Amino acid sequence: MAFRGPKVWLWRWRRNPLKRRADTVEAWVVLGVWVLTVLAGVLAGWATAGAVEHGLARERVEWRPLQGRLTEQAPGEAAVNGSAAGDQVWAKVGWTGPDGSAHQGQVRVGPGSAAGTPVTVWTDRQGRLVTKPATAAQARLRASLVGGLAGVAAAVLPFAGGRVLRGRMERRRVEQWDTDWARFDALWGRPTG
């Protein structure tokens, strides 16, 4: 890598009799890469966050709670004095869909829940069992996180491409310096090599 002196802001854009064409090209490449990186990241993150939030809002509108009943006793022993309040097990539940058809599935309930215990189940428009939809606050958080990750992932591509391009330009510049020095050494009568 070539030696670089102290950092001077916007040095590539200043007038300088020693500035080469390669310096000007590199300045435009750096500017273009940063603009593309920021645009790609912001647009991808914004679009992804909007799509996720829209999908979660649609789920809140379309998914409905229904009352179901356990069809058999849940495995395990019932919690005594709240000692295992956070523990839940899978149990079979049955419910009637909005069209009157009978459905069965599995939900998480407290251990030892008796058969016939009422349970709230969430279903989609087709009556299939789904999870409880995210609240508006949870949806915003999820959309922000997924959008942020998508934005970073999209911004990596132009940034990495710019780094590769700048590396090639740097190698070419060093090769040009070697060629120029060899030519001047020959003019001055020094051996090259």
PDB file of C-alpha atoms in Angstrom:
ATOM      1  CA  MET A   1       0.000   0.000   0.000  1.00  0.00           C
ATOM      2  CA  ALA A   2       1.262   3.461  -0.817  1.00  0.00           C
ATOM      3  CA  PHE A   3       2.371   5.857   1.905  1.00  0.00           C
ATOM      4  CA  ARG A   4      -0.274   8.344   2.904  1.00  0.00           C
ATOM      5  CA  GLY A   5       0.419  11.535   4.770  1.00  0.00           C
ATOM      6  CA  PRO A   6      -1.775  13.257   7.335  1.00  0.00           C
ATOM      7  CA  LYS A   7      -5.474  13.356   6.529  1.00  0.00           C
ATOM      8  CA  VAL A   8      -6.639  16.540   4.860  1.00  0.00           C
ATOM      9  CA  TRP A   9     -10.377  16.919   4.369  1.00  0.00           C
ATOM     10  CA  LEU A  10     -11.558  17.042   0.771  1.00  0.00           C
ATOM     11  CA  TRP A  11      -7.998  16.837  -0.560  1.00  0.00           C
ATOM     12  CA  ARG A  12      -9.188  15.049  -3.677  1.00  0.00           C
ATOM     13  CA  TRP A  13     -11.303  18.052  -4.640  1.00  0.00           C
ATOM     14  CA  ARG A  14      -8.654  20.746  -4.090  1.00  0.00           C
ATOM     15  CA  ARG A  15      -6.662  22.270  -6.931  1.00  0.00           C
ATOM     16  CA  ASN A  16      -3.169  20.929  -6.920  1.00  0.00           C
ATOM     17  CA  PRO A  17      -0.564  20.803  -9.709  1.00  0.00           C
ATOM     18  CA  LEU A  18       0.490  17.335  -8.493  1.00  0.00           C
ATOM     19  CA  LYS A  19      -3.031  15.912  -8.633  1.00  0.00           C
ATOM     20  CA  ARG A  20      -3.251  13.142 -11.179  1.00  0.00           C
ATOM     21  CA  ARG A  21      -6.203  11.982 -13.230  1.00  0.00           C
ATOM     22  CA  ALA A  22      -6.340   8.868 -11.034  1.00  0.00           C
ATOM     23  CA  ASP A  23      -6.890  11.071  -7.969  1.00  0.00           C
ATOM     24  CA  THR A  24      -9.875  12.749  -9.618  1.00  0.00           C
ATOM     25  CA  VAL A  25     -11.332   9.402 -10.701  1.00  0.00           C
ATOM     26  CA  GLU A  26     -10.870   8.038  -7.185  1.00  0.00           C
ATOM     27  CA  ALA A  27     -12.608  11.093  -5.729  1.00  0.00           C
ATOM     28  CA  TRP A  28     -15.658  10.492  -7.919  1.00  0.00           C
ATOM     29  CA  VAL A  29     -15.610   6.759  -7.148  1.00  0.00           C
ATOM     30  CA  VAL A  30     -15.535   7.439  -3.388  1.00  0.00           C
ATOM     31  CA  LEU A  31     -18.377   9.941  -3.658  1.00  0.00           C
ATOM     32  CA  GLY A  32     -20.450   7.614  -5.841  1.00  0.00           C
ATOM     33  CA  VAL A  33     -19.891   4.630  -3.567  1.00  0.00           C
ATOM     34  CA  TRP A  34     -20.944   6.567  -0.464  1.00  0.00           C
ATOM     35  CA  VAL A  35     -24.060   7.901  -2.187  1.00  0.00           C
ATOM     36  CA  LEU A  36     -24.992   4.405  -3.418  1.00  0.00           C
ATOM     37  CA  THR A  37     -24.266   2.868  -0.018  1.00  0.00           C
ATOM     38  CA  VAL A  38     -26.458   5.341   1.834  1.00  0.00           C
ATOM     39  CA  LEU A  39     -29.264   5.222  -0.752  1.00  0.00           C
ATOM     40  CA  ALA A  40     -29.282   1.432  -0.960  1.00  0.00           C
ATOM     41  CA  GLY A  41     -29.296   1.068   2.823  1.00  0.00           C
ATOM     42  CA  VAL A  42     -31.985   3.652   3.462  1.00  0.00           C
ATOM     43  CA  LEU A  43     -34.288   2.568   0.638  1.00  0.00           C
ATOM     44  CA  ALA A  44     -33.986  -1.151   1.376  1.00  0.00           C
ATOM     45  CA  GLY A  45     -34.466  -0.626   5.107  1.00  0.00           C
ATOM     46  CA  TRP A  46     -37.428   1.694   4.627  1.00  0.00           C
ATOM     47  CA  ALA A  47     -39.148  -0.601   2.116  1.00  0.00           C
ATOM     48  CA  THR A  48     -38.572  -3.703   4.228  1.00  0.00           C
ATOM     49  CA  ALA A  49     -39.752  -2.059   7.445  1.00  0.00           C
ATOM     50  CA  GLY A  50     -42.886  -0.826   5.688  1.00  0.00           C
ATOM     51  CA  ALA A  51     -43.633  -4.275   4.257  1.00  0.00           C
ATOM     52  CA  VAL A  52     -43.145  -5.984   7.625  1.00  0.00           C
ATOM     53  CA  GLU A  53     -45.289  -3.457   9.478  1.00  0.00           C
ATOM     54  CA  HIS A  54     -47.999  -3.691   6.809  1.00  0.00           C
ATOM     55  CA  GLY A  55     -48.005  -7.501   7.017  1.00  0.00           C
ATOM     56  CA  LEU A  56     -48.261  -7.472  10.799  1.00  0.00           C
ATOM     57  CA  ALA A  57     -51.068  -4.891  10.667  1.00  0.00           C
ATOM     58  CA  ARG A  58     -52.944  -7.118   8.212  1.00  0.00           C
ATOM     59  CA  GLU A  59     -52.541 -10.038  10.620  1.00  0.00           C
ATOM     60  CA  ARG A  60     -54.019  -7.945  13.458  1.00  0.00           C
ATOM     61  CA  VAL A  61     -57.065  -7.200  11.288  1.00  0.00           C
ATOM     62  CA  GLU A  62     -57.575 -10.684   9.804  1.00  0.00           C
ATOM     63  CA  TRP A  63     -56.730 -12.995  12.704  1.00  0.00           C
ATOM     64  CA  ARG A  64     -59.524 -13.536  15.206  1.00  0.00           C
ATOM     65  CA  PRO A  65     -59.649 -15.039  18.704  1.00  0.00           C
ATOM     66  CA  LEU A  66     -62.041 -17.935  19.217  1.00  0.00           C
ATOM     67  CA  GLN A  67     -63.000 -19.909  22.265  1.00  0.00           C
ATOM     68  CA  GLY A  68     -61.796 -23.515  22.185  1.00  0.00           C
ATOM     69  CA  ARG A  69     -61.773 -26.326  24.715  1.00  0.00           C
ATOM     70  CA  LEU A  70     -59.089 -28.822  25.621  1.00  0.00           C
ATOM     71  CA  THR A  71     -60.038 -32.238  24.231  1.00  0.00           C
ATOM     72  CA  GLU A  72     -57.867 -34.107  26.766  1.00  0.00           C
ATOM     73  CA  GLN A  73     -56.001 -33.346  29.949  1.00  0.00           C
ATOM     74  CA  ALA A  74     -52.699 -31.529  29.454  1.00  0.00           C
ATOM     75  CA  PRO A  75     -49.598 -33.523  30.396  1.00  0.00           C
ATOM     76  CA  GLY A  76     -47.788 -32.750  33.634  1.00  0.00           C
ATOM     77  CA  GLU A  77     -48.988 -31.781  37.060  1.00  0.00           C
ATOM     78  CA  ALA A  78     -50.832 -28.572  37.823  1.00  0.00           C
ATOM     79  CA  ALA A  79     -48.803 -25.788  39.369  1.00  0.00           C
ATOM     80  CA  VAL A  80     -49.067 -25.602  43.140  1.00  0.00           C
ATOM     81  CA  ASN A  81     -49.075 -22.108  44.646  1.00  0.00           C
ATOM     82  CA  GLY A  82     -47.739 -20.673  41.386  1.00  0.00           C
ATOM     83  CA  SER A  83     -44.425 -22.546  41.659  1.00  0.00           C
ATOM     84  CA  ALA A  84     -44.335 -23.237  37.905  1.00  0.00           C
ATOM     85  CA  ALA A  85     -46.416 -20.336  36.634  1.00  0.00           C
ATOM     86  CA  GLY A  86     -44.195 -19.741  33.576  1.00  0.00           C
ATOM     87  CA  ASP A  87     -44.145 -23.379  32.455  1.00  0.00           C
ATOM     88  CA  GLN A  88     -46.476 -24.404  29.653  1.00  0.00           C
ATOM     89  CA  VAL A  89     -47.008 -27.643  27.752  1.00  0.00           C
ATOM     90  CA  TRP A  90     -48.611 -28.575  24.455  1.00  0.00           C
ATOM     91  CA  ALA A  91     -52.162 -29.883  24.629  1.00  0.00           C
ATOM     92  CA  LYS A  92     -54.861 -30.793  22.086  1.00  0.00           C
ATOM     93  CA  VAL A  93     -57.669 -28.287  21.640  1.00  0.00           C
ATOM     94  CA  GLY A  94     -60.837 -28.289  19.584  1.00  0.00           C
ATOM     95  CA  TRP A  95     -62.826 -25.276  18.322  1.00  0.00           C
ATOM     96  CA  THR A  96     -65.577 -24.359  15.928  1.00  0.00           C
ATOM     97  CA  GLY A  97     -64.587 -22.096  13.017  1.00  0.00           C
ATOM     98  CA  PRO A  98     -66.605 -19.068  11.851  1.00  0.00           C
ATOM     99  CA  ASP A  99     -68.218 -21.251   9.162  1.00  0.00           C
ATOM    100  CA  GLY A 100     -69.366 -23.816  11.770  1.00  0.00           C
ATOM    101  CA  SER A 101     -66.764 -26.468  10.909  1.00  0.00           C
ATOM    102  CA  ALA A 102     -64.940 -28.342  13.669  1.00  0.00           C
ATOM    103  CA  HIS A 103     -61.168 -27.939  13.973  1.00  0.00           C
ATOM    104  CA  GLN A 104     -58.447 -29.432  16.132  1.00  0.00           C
ATOM    105  CA  GLY A 105     -54.892 -28.391  16.895  1.00  0.00           C
ATOM    106  CA  GLN A 106     -52.355 -27.933  19.660  1.00  0.00           C
ATOM    107  CA  VAL A 107     -51.810 -24.947  21.922  1.00  0.00           C
ATOM    108  CA  ARG A 108     -49.634 -24.153  24.907  1.00  0.00           C
ATOM    109  CA  VAL A 109     -51.454 -24.351  28.256  1.00  0.00           C
ATOM    110  CA  GLY A 110     -50.573 -24.772  31.899  1.00  0.00           C
ATOM    111  CA  PRO A 111     -49.471 -28.289  32.901  1.00  0.00           C
ATOM    112  CA  GLY A 112     -52.245 -30.542  34.155  1.00  0.00           C
ATOM    113  CA  SER A 113     -55.106 -28.445  32.689  1.00  0.00           C
ATOM    114  CA  ALA A 114     -58.259 -30.557  32.673  1.00  0.00           C
ATOM    115  CA  ALA A 115     -60.121 -31.665  29.553  1.00  0.00           C
ATOM    116  CA  GLY A 116     -62.861 -29.164  28.692  1.00  0.00           C
ATOM    117  CA  THR A 117     -60.900 -26.172  29.997  1.00  0.00           C
ATOM    118  CA  PRO A 118     -61.704 -23.086  27.859  1.00  0.00           C
ATOM    119  CA  VAL A 119     -58.731 -21.799  25.853  1.00  0.00           C
ATOM    120  CA  THR A 120     -58.452 -18.794  23.545  1.00  0.00           C
ATOM    121  CA  VAL A 121     -57.172 -19.796  20.095  1.00  0.00           C
ATOM    122  CA  TRP A 122     -56.303 -17.457  17.218  1.00  0.00           C
ATOM    123  CA  THR A 123     -57.329 -18.365  13.689  1.00  0.00           C
ATOM    124  CA  ASP A 124     -56.852 -16.873  10.234  1.00  0.00           C
ATOM    125  CA  ARG A 125     -59.608 -16.359   7.631  1.00  0.00           C
ATOM    126  CA  GLN A 126     -59.488 -20.036   6.616  1.00  0.00           C
ATOM    127  CA  GLY A 127     -59.911 -21.162  10.231  1.00  0.00           C
ATOM    128  CA  ARG A 128     -56.327 -22.403  10.586  1.00  0.00           C
ATOM    129  CA  LEU A 129     -54.620 -22.110  13.950  1.00  0.00           C
ATOM    130  CA  VAL A 130     -52.134 -19.197  14.150  1.00  0.00           C
ATOM    131  CA  THR A 131     -50.209 -17.425  16.884  1.00  0.00           C
ATOM    132  CA  LYS A 132     -51.517 -14.339  18.620  1.00  0.00           C
ATOM    133  CA  PRO A 133     -50.792 -11.361  16.345  1.00  0.00           C
ATOM    134  CA  ALA A 134     -48.203  -8.769  17.345  1.00  0.00           C
ATOM    135  CA  THR A 135     -49.426  -5.581  18.992  1.00  0.00           C
ATOM    136  CA  ALA A 136     -48.834  -2.261  17.221  1.00  0.00           C
ATOM    137  CA  ALA A 137     -45.806  -1.558  19.445  1.00  0.00           C
ATOM    138  CA  GLN A 138     -44.360  -5.029  18.845  1.00  0.00           C
ATOM    139  CA  ALA A 139     -44.953  -4.617  15.107  1.00  0.00           C
ATOM    140  CA  ARG A 140     -43.076  -1.304  15.058  1.00  0.00           C
ATOM    141  CA  LEU A 141     -40.150  -2.851  16.921  1.00  0.00           C
ATOM    142  CA  ARG A 142     -40.025  -5.905  14.635  1.00  0.00           C
ATOM    143  CA  ALA A 143     -40.328  -3.747  11.523  1.00  0.00           C
ATOM    144  CA  SER A 144     -37.530  -1.473  12.742  1.00  0.00           C
ATOM    145  CA  LEU A 145     -35.207  -4.382  13.497  1.00  0.00           C
ATOM    146  CA  VAL A 146     -35.888  -6.226  10.235  1.00  0.00           C
ATOM    147  CA  GLY A 147     -35.675  -2.979   8.254  1.00  0.00           C
ATOM    148  CA  GLY A 148     -32.389  -2.083   9.909  1.00  0.00           C
ATOM    149  CA  LEU A 149     -30.910  -5.483   9.129  1.00  0.00           C
ATOM    150  CA  ALA A 150     -32.134  -5.320   5.529  1.00  0.00           C
ATOM    151  CA  GLY A 151     -30.706  -1.819   5.158  1.00  0.00           C
ATOM    152  CA  VAL A 152     -27.305  -2.860   6.446  1.00  0.00           C
ATOM    153  CA  ALA A 153     -27.315  -5.956   4.235  1.00  0.00           C
ATOM    154  CA  ALA A 154     -28.226  -3.896   1.161  1.00  0.00           C
ATOM    155  CA  ALA A 155     -25.604  -1.246   1.946  1.00  0.00           C
ATOM    156  CA  VAL A 156     -22.829  -3.839   2.189  1.00  0.00           C
ATOM    157  CA  LEU A 157     -22.965  -4.604  -1.529  1.00  0.00           C
ATOM    158  CA  PRO A 158     -22.078  -1.159  -2.942  1.00  0.00           C
ATOM    159  CA  PHE A 159     -19.650  -0.548  -0.066  1.00  0.00           C
ATOM    160  CA  ALA A 160     -17.776  -3.805  -0.731  1.00  0.00           C
ATOM    161  CA  GLY A 161     -17.795  -3.136  -4.467  1.00  0.00           C
ATOM    162  CA  GLY A 162     -16.316   0.300  -3.860  1.00  0.00           C
ATOM    163  CA  ARG A 163     -13.594  -1.136  -1.645  1.00  0.00           C
ATOM    164  CA  VAL A 164     -12.667  -3.661  -4.336  1.00  0.00           C
ATOM    165  CA  LEU A 165     -12.628  -0.953  -7.007  1.00  0.00           C
ATOM    166  CA  ARG A 166     -10.469   1.347  -4.872  1.00  0.00           C
ATOM    167  CA  GLY A 167      -8.057  -1.526  -4.175  1.00  0.00           C
ATOM    168  CA  ARG A 168      -7.659  -2.141  -7.906  1.00  0.00           C
ATOM    169  CA  MET A 169      -7.135   1.561  -8.514  1.00  0.00           C
ATOM    170  CA  GLU A 170      -4.488   1.652  -5.768  1.00  0.00           C
ATOM    171  CA  ARG A 171      -2.638  -1.331  -7.261  1.00  0.00           C
ATOM    172  CA  ARG A 172      -2.759   0.281 -10.697  1.00  0.00           C
ATOM    173  CA  ARG A 173      -1.427   3.548  -9.272  1.00  0.00           C
ATOM    174  CA  VAL A 174       1.484   1.746  -7.557  1.00  0.00           C
ATOM    175  CA  GLU A 175       2.298  -0.100 -10.793  1.00  0.00           C
ATOM    176  CA  GLN A 176       2.281   3.236 -12.639  1.00  0.00           C
ATOM    177  CA  TRP A 177       4.664   4.690 -10.044  1.00  0.00           C
ATOM    178  CA  ASP A 178       6.987   1.703 -10.534  1.00  0.00           C
ATOM    179  CA  THR A 179       6.905   2.218 -14.308  1.00  0.00           C
ATOM    180  CA  ASP A 180       7.592   5.947 -13.984  1.00  0.00           C
ATOM    181  CA  TRP A 181      10.470   5.395 -11.540  1.00  0.00           C
ATOM    182  CA  ALA A 182      12.026   2.791 -13.808  1.00  0.00           C
ATOM    183  CA  ARG A 183      11.862   5.250 -16.727  1.00  0.00           C
ATOM    184  CA  PHE A 184      13.459   8.052 -14.694  1.00  0.00           C
ATOM    185  CA  ASP A 185      16.125   5.742 -13.302  1.00  0.00           C
ATOM    186  CA  ALA A 186      17.059   4.816 -16.871  1.00  0.00           C
ATOM    187  CA  LEU A 187      17.252   8.525 -17.805  1.00  0.00           C
ATOM    188  CA  TRP A 188      19.536   9.209 -14.847  1.00  0.00           C
ATOM    189  CA  GLY A 189      21.766   6.271 -15.704  1.00  0.00           C
ATOM    190  CA  ARG A 190      20.924   4.133 -12.694  1.00  0.00           C
ATOM    191  CA  PRO A 191      20.382   0.413 -13.117  1.00  0.00           C
ATOM    192  CA  THR A 192      16.774  -0.731 -12.717  1.00  0.00           C
ATOM    193  CA  GLY A 193      15.852  -3.858 -10.893  1.00  0.00           C
TER     194      GLY A 193
END
